[in-house]
């Protein structure tokens, strides 16, 4: 059964938002590389790949339903950030915005009577809890260490351990 055109279009748009997320975090990885903070850069590289996998989940869902994927243009992400803390503040604001988008998609799927898309969107709602939490925890640590350079070096070593997913 064909998907509601409103949901199909909204899911196509969400592919772009997930790729925009990947692009933003990749830009943050470049920023951290330039600061010689390879652990922070690694964390952002892994995050960017995870966002690409999110885009592919929506991509695959549309293909599985026999719907056409139409990719949209990506916006240029910011290249510079005021500080590591400012970068993570922006990451948190972005993830909260994405959570709002996913909630909107869930509500749209209910309204459009598309129960087949609800498990995927349910998965994303749970994923967003995790995304916001992990960024919040890093941000809290950055707030705690403030201007302490040693703290930043220790955090960099910690974040270097993030496994690729
Ligand atoms: Mg995502």
Short mmCIF file of C-alpha atoms and ligand atoms in Angstrom, two decimals:
data_model
loop_
_atom_site.label_atom_id
_atom_site.label_comp_id
_atom_site.label_asym_id
_atom_site.label_seq_id
_atom_site.Cartn_x
_atom_site.Cartn_y
_atom_site.Cartn_z
CA UNK A 1 0.00 0.00 0.00
CA UNK A 2 1.38 3.40 -0.98
CA UNK A 3 2.51 5.70 1.79
CA UNK A 4 0.64 8.94 2.44
CA UNK A 5 2.34 11.61 0.29
CA UNK A 6 2.58 13.96 3.30
CA UNK A 7 4.53 11.37 5.29
CA UNK A 8 6.66 10.38 2.30
CA UNK A 9 7.68 14.02 1.77
CA UNK A 10 8.34 14.56 5.47
CA UNK A 11 10.55 11.42 5.65
CA UNK A 12 12.48 12.58 2.58
CA UNK A 13 13.03 15.90 4.34
CA UNK A 14 14.20 14.08 7.47
CA UNK A 15 16.91 12.33 5.42
CA UNK A 16 18.27 15.81 4.76
CA UNK A 17 18.10 16.77 8.46
CA UNK A 18 20.06 13.65 9.42
CA UNK A 19 22.65 14.37 6.73
CA UNK A 20 22.78 18.00 7.90
CA UNK A 21 23.49 16.60 11.38
CA UNK A 22 26.31 14.45 9.98
CA UNK A 23 27.70 17.50 8.16
CA UNK A 24 27.52 19.65 11.33
CA UNK A 25 29.34 17.04 13.43
CA UNK A 26 31.93 16.46 10.73
CA UNK A 27 32.56 20.22 10.72
CA UNK A 28 32.95 20.09 14.50
CA UNK A 29 35.41 17.18 14.04
CA UNK A 30 37.46 19.41 11.72
CA UNK A 31 37.32 22.21 14.31
CA UNK A 32 38.58 19.87 17.06
CA UNK A 33 41.32 18.52 14.76
CA UNK A 34 42.46 22.13 14.21
CA UNK A 35 42.55 22.60 18.01
CA UNK A 36 44.71 19.47 18.37
CA UNK A 37 42.04 17.74 20.41
CA UNK A 38 41.97 14.34 18.63
CA UNK A 39 39.71 12.71 21.24
CA UNK A 40 36.98 15.33 20.77
CA UNK A 41 37.51 15.05 17.01
CA UNK A 42 37.11 11.27 17.17
CA UNK A 43 33.90 11.59 19.18
CA UNK A 44 32.51 13.93 16.49
CA UNK A 45 33.67 11.66 13.65
CA UNK A 46 31.83 8.72 15.23
CA UNK A 47 28.80 10.96 15.78
CA UNK A 48 28.83 12.02 12.11
CA UNK A 49 28.87 8.38 10.99
CA UNK A 50 25.98 7.63 13.32
CA UNK A 51 23.98 10.45 11.73
CA UNK A 52 24.70 9.00 8.30
CA UNK A 53 23.30 5.68 9.53
CA UNK A 54 20.19 7.55 10.74
CA UNK A 55 19.74 9.03 7.28
CA UNK A 56 20.06 5.52 5.82
CA UNK A 57 17.35 4.16 8.14
CA UNK A 58 14.87 6.65 6.64
CA UNK A 59 16.28 6.01 3.15
CA UNK A 60 15.82 2.24 3.54
CA UNK A 61 12.35 2.62 5.03
CA UNK A 62 11.17 4.63 2.02
CA UNK A 63 12.74 2.12 -0.40
CA UNK A 64 11.23 -0.83 1.50
CA UNK A 65 7.81 0.79 1.14
CA UNK A 66 8.35 1.26 -2.60
CA UNK A 67 8.55 5.04 -2.24
CA UNK A 68 10.95 7.29 -4.14
CA UNK A 69 13.85 8.83 -2.27
CA UNK A 70 14.65 12.33 -3.50
CA UNK A 71 17.75 13.82 -1.91
CA UNK A 72 17.75 17.53 -1.07
CA UNK A 73 20.59 20.05 -0.97
CA UNK A 74 22.62 20.28 2.23
CA UNK A 75 23.37 23.61 3.89
CA UNK A 76 26.96 24.62 4.60
CA UNK A 77 27.62 24.00 8.29
CA UNK A 78 29.43 26.56 10.48
CA UNK A 79 33.21 26.06 10.28
CA UNK A 80 34.13 27.76 13.53
CA UNK A 81 32.91 27.62 17.07
CA UNK A 82 33.73 29.96 19.95
CA UNK A 83 35.01 27.14 22.19
CA UNK A 84 34.66 23.38 22.73
CA UNK A 85 31.85 24.20 25.13
CA UNK A 86 30.11 26.39 22.52
CA UNK A 87 30.35 23.52 20.00
CA UNK A 88 28.64 21.11 22.40
CA UNK A 89 26.03 23.74 23.29
CA UNK A 90 25.24 23.95 19.59
CA UNK A 91 25.19 20.13 19.33
CA UNK A 92 22.69 19.94 22.20
CA UNK A 93 20.45 22.63 20.70
CA UNK A 94 20.59 20.76 17.40
CA UNK A 95 19.68 17.38 18.96
CA UNK A 96 16.75 18.97 20.83
CA UNK A 97 15.55 20.42 17.54
CA UNK A 98 15.88 16.99 15.88
CA UNK A 99 13.86 15.44 18.74
CA UNK A 100 11.09 17.93 17.96
CA UNK A 101 11.22 16.91 14.29
CA UNK A 102 10.95 13.19 15.14
CA UNK A 103 8.00 13.85 17.45
CA UNK A 104 6.37 15.78 14.61
CA UNK A 105 6.94 12.84 12.25
CA UNK A 106 5.41 10.44 14.78
CA UNK A 107 2.34 12.67 15.14
CA UNK A 108 2.08 12.98 11.35
CA UNK A 109 2.27 9.17 10.92
CA UNK A 110 -0.55 8.76 13.45
CA UNK A 111 -2.63 11.47 11.77
CA UNK A 112 -2.04 10.00 8.31
CA UNK A 113 -2.93 6.50 9.53
CA UNK A 114 0.51 5.04 8.81
CA UNK A 115 1.06 2.45 11.57
CA UNK A 116 3.76 0.72 9.49
CA UNK A 117 6.09 3.67 10.04
CA UNK A 118 5.53 3.94 13.79
CA UNK A 119 8.09 1.31 14.93
CA UNK A 120 10.84 3.15 13.04
CA UNK A 121 9.79 6.49 14.55
CA UNK A 122 9.50 4.90 17.99
CA UNK A 123 13.11 3.71 17.60
CA UNK A 124 14.17 7.26 16.74
CA UNK A 125 12.33 8.71 19.75
CA UNK A 126 14.31 6.37 22.02
CA UNK A 127 17.53 7.12 20.15
CA UNK A 128 16.98 10.86 20.69
CA UNK A 129 16.78 10.36 24.47
CA UNK A 130 20.23 8.76 24.26
CA UNK A 131 21.60 11.43 21.89
CA UNK A 132 20.51 14.31 24.13
CA UNK A 133 21.79 12.56 27.25
CA UNK A 134 25.28 11.86 25.91
CA UNK A 135 25.72 15.45 24.66
CA UNK A 136 24.34 16.83 27.95
CA UNK A 137 26.86 14.77 29.93
CA UNK A 138 29.82 16.00 27.88
CA UNK A 139 28.55 19.58 28.13
CA UNK A 140 28.22 19.27 31.92
CA UNK A 141 31.83 18.10 32.13
CA UNK A 142 32.97 21.01 29.94
CA UNK A 143 31.08 23.44 32.18
CA UNK A 144 32.70 21.89 35.26
CA UNK A 145 36.27 22.15 33.95
CA UNK A 146 35.78 25.75 32.72
CA UNK A 147 39.13 27.23 31.66
CA UNK A 148 41.16 24.33 33.11
CA UNK A 149 43.48 23.14 30.31
CA UNK A 150 44.44 19.96 32.17
CA UNK A 151 40.78 19.04 32.49
CA UNK A 152 40.36 19.49 28.75
CA UNK A 153 43.33 17.19 28.03
CA UNK A 154 41.91 14.51 30.34
CA UNK A 155 38.50 14.79 28.68
CA UNK A 156 40.17 14.51 25.28
CA UNK A 157 41.72 11.18 26.34
CA UNK A 158 38.37 9.98 27.63
CA UNK A 159 36.48 10.90 24.43
CA UNK A 160 39.18 9.25 22.28
CA UNK A 161 37.87 5.92 23.59
CA UNK A 162 34.48 6.25 21.91
CA UNK A 163 33.86 3.12 19.85
CA UNK A 164 32.60 3.37 16.30
CA UNK A 165 29.05 2.04 16.05
MG1 LIG B 1 20.21 11.66 14.13
#
